[in-house]
XYZ file of C-alpha atoms in Angstrom:
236
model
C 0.561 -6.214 -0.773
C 3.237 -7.032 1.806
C 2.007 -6.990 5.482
C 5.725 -6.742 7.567
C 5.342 -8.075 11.104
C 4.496 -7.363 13.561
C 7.945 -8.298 14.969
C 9.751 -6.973 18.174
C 13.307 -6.026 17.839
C 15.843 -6.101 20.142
C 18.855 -3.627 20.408
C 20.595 -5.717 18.103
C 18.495 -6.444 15.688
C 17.722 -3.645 13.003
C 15.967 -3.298 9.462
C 18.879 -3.322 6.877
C 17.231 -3.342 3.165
C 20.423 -2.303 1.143
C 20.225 -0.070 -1.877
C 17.978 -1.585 -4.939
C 16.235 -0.830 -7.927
C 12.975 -0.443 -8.853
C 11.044 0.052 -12.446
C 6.944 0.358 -13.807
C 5.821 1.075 -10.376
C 4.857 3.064 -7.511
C 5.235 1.937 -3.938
C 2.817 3.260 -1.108
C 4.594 2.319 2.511
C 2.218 3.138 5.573
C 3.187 1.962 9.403
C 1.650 1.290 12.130
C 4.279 0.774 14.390
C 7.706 1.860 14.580
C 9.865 3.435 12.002
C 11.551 3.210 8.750
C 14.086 5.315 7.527
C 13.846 5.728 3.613
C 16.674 7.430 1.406
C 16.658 6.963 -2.645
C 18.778 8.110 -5.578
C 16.327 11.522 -5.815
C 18.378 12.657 -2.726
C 15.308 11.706 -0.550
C 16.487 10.842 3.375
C 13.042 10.800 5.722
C 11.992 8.305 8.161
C 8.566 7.430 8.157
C 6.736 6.902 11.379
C 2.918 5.060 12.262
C -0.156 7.210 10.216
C 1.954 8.866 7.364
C 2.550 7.380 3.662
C 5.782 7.224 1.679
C 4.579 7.281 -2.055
C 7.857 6.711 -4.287
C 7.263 6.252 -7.766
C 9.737 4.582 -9.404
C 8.993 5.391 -13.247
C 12.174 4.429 -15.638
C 14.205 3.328 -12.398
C 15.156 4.944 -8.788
C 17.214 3.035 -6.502
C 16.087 3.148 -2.555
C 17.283 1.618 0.542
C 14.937 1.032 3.669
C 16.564 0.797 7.624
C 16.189 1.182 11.041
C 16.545 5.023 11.970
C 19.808 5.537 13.662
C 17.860 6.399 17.059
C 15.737 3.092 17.503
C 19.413 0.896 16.202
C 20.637 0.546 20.149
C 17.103 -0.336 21.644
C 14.495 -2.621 21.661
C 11.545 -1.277 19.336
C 8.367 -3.164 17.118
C 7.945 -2.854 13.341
C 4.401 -3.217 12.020
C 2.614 -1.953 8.475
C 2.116 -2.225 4.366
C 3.217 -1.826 1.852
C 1.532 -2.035 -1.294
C 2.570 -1.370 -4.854
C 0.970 -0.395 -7.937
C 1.884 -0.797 -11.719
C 1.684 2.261 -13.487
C -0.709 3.270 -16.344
C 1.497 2.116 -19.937
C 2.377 5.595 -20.743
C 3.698 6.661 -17.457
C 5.825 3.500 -17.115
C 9.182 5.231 -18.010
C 8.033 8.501 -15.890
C 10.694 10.190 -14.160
C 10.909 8.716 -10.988
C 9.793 11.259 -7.856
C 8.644 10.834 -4.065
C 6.651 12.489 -1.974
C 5.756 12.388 1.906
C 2.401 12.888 3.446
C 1.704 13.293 7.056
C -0.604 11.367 8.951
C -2.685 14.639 9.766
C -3.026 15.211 5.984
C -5.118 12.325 4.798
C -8.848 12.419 5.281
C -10.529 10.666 8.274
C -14.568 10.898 8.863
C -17.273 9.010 10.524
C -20.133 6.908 9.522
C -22.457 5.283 11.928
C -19.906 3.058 14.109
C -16.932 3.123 11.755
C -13.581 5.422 11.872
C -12.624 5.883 8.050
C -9.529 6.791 6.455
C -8.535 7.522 3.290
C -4.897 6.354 2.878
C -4.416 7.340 -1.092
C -6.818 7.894 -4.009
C -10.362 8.908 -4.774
C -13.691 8.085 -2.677
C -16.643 10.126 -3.206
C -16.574 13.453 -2.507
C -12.794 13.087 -1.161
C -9.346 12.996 -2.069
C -6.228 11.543 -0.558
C -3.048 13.767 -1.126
C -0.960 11.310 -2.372
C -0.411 11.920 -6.315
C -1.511 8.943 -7.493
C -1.040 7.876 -11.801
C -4.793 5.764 -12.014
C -8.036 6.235 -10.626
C -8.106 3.969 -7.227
C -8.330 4.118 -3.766
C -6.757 2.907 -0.714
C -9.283 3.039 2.283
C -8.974 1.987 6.167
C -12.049 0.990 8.313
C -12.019 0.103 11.967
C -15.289 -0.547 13.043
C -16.281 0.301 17.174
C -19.885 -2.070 16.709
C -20.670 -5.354 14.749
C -22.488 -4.303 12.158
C -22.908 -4.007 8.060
C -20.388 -2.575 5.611
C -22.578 -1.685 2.567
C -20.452 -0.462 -0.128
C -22.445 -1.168 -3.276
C -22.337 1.440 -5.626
C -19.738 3.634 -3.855
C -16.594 1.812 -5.310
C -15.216 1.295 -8.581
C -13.270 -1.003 -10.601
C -11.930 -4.459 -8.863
C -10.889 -4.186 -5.100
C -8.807 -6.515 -2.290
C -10.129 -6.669 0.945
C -7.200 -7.241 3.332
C -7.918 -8.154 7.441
C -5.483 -6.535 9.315
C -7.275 -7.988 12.503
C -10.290 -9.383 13.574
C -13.002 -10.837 11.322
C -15.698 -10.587 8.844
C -18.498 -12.400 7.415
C -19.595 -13.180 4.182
C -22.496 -15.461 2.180
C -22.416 -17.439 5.339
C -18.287 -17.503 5.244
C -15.767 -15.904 8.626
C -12.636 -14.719 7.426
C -10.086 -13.638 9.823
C -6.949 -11.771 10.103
C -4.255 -11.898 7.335
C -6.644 -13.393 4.854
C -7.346 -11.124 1.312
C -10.945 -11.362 -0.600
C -11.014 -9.865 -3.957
C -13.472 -9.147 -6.759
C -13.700 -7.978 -9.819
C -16.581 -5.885 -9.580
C -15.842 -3.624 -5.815
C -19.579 -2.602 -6.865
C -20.523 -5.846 -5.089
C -18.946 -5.092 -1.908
C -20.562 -5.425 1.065
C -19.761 -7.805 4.288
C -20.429 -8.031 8.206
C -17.683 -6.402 10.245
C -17.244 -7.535 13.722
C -16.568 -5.044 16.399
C -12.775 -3.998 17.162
C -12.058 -5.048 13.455
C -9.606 -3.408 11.338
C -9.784 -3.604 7.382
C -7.828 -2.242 3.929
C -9.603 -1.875 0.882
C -7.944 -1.323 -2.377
C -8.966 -1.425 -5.996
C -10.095 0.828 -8.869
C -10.108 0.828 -12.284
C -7.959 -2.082 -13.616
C -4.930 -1.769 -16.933
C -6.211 -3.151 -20.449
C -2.621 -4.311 -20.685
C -1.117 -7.493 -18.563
C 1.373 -6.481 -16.168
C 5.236 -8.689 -15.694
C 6.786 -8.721 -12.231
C 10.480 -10.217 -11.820
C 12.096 -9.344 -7.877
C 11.623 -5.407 -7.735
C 10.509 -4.629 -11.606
C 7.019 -4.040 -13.107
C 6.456 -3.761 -16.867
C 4.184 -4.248 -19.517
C 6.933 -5.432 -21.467
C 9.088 -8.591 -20.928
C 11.593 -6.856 -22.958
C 11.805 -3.692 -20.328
C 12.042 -6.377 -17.262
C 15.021 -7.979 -19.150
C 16.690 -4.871 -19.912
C 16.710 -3.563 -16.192
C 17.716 -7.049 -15.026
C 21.128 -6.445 -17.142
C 21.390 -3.067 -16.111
C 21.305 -4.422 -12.577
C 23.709 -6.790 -12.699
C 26.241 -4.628 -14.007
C 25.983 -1.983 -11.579
């Protein structure tokens, strides 16, 4: 997970992430201010504004670069949101790569008691994100309007993080507060205190039998793949 800002721009001062590679992953980019402009190797050139998700899967290799949209580059603007990426099941990890766009009116939003719930990506219940996801997980957003209860047991599945964007919670007698991460192993479990006006991520689900390598912007099961797109990189 990579929460960027929030940071204030000036006219000056743009997002410049110049072309790179990725492998053995999928990447799930959701704002909540400002803008990013993506455009990949697939021919892909959107920008991606507060509420909607960017899913690129990288699969065998895409190449993407991420900036400042050409009209916020001459004006003071604020960049704010996640990104989070997940390893692909083994036999998808060399998957053509693809990406897909979903707007912020297309992922499903409900009610219960004081909360506002999203579902950003995955499976919860009854629901369904439509972001075409390669493993059974979930991606959810709570904002709570009252202090009150999150009880979760039994509606999860798998291991989960819970990620403050702001505010707090509470938990066996512990406060956490914003930019900290609690995860377990068994998102059966899950259930904490949620102050009023707090905002927080969930994400989880059913974890790989195999262990997953990371090295800079590639995912593998194998050392041997990592190596052999670290070569491949240096001689482009």
């Amino acid at each position: 997970i990579d929460h960027m800002g929030p940071v204030e721009l000036g006219s000056g001062e743009n997002l410049d992430i110049a072309p790179h590679p990725h492998i053995g992953l999928s990447t799930l980019t959701f704002l909540f201010d400002g803008a990013i402009k993506h455009k990949d190797s697939l021919g892909n050139d959107i920008v991606i504004e507060p509420g909607a998700v960017n899913w690129m899967t990288a699969g065998k290799g895409v190449v993407h670069s991420e900036r400042t949209p050409d009209y916020l580059r001459t004006i003071d603007k604020s960049l704010h949101g996640l990104q989070i990426w997940i390893a692909l099941p083994k036999n998808l990890e060399n998957m053509d790569p693809n990406f897909v766009h979903i707007d912020a009116n297309d992922l499903p939003v409900w009610q219960e008691d004081h909360l506002d719930i999203k579902l950003i990506a995955g499976e919860f219940e009854d629901k369904k994100s439509g972001v075409p996801v390669y493993s059974k997980l979930y991606m959810i957003e709570i904002k709570a309007n009252k202090t009150q209860t999150v009880n979760l047991k039994n509606r999860l599945y798998g291991e989960s993080g819970l990620y403050i964007l702001e505010g707090s919670i509470h938990h066996q007698n512990n406060e956490f507060g914003a930019k900290q991460i609690l995860i377990t192993k068994d998102a059966n479990l899950c259930e904490f205190e949620i102050t009023a006006g707090t905002t927080v991520y969930l994400f989880g689900g059913e974890p790989f039998p195999e262990e997953r390598f990371i090295y800079w912007n590639f995912v593998s099961s194998s050392r041997e793949k990592i190596e052999e797109a670290k070569l491949k990189g240096q001689a482009q």
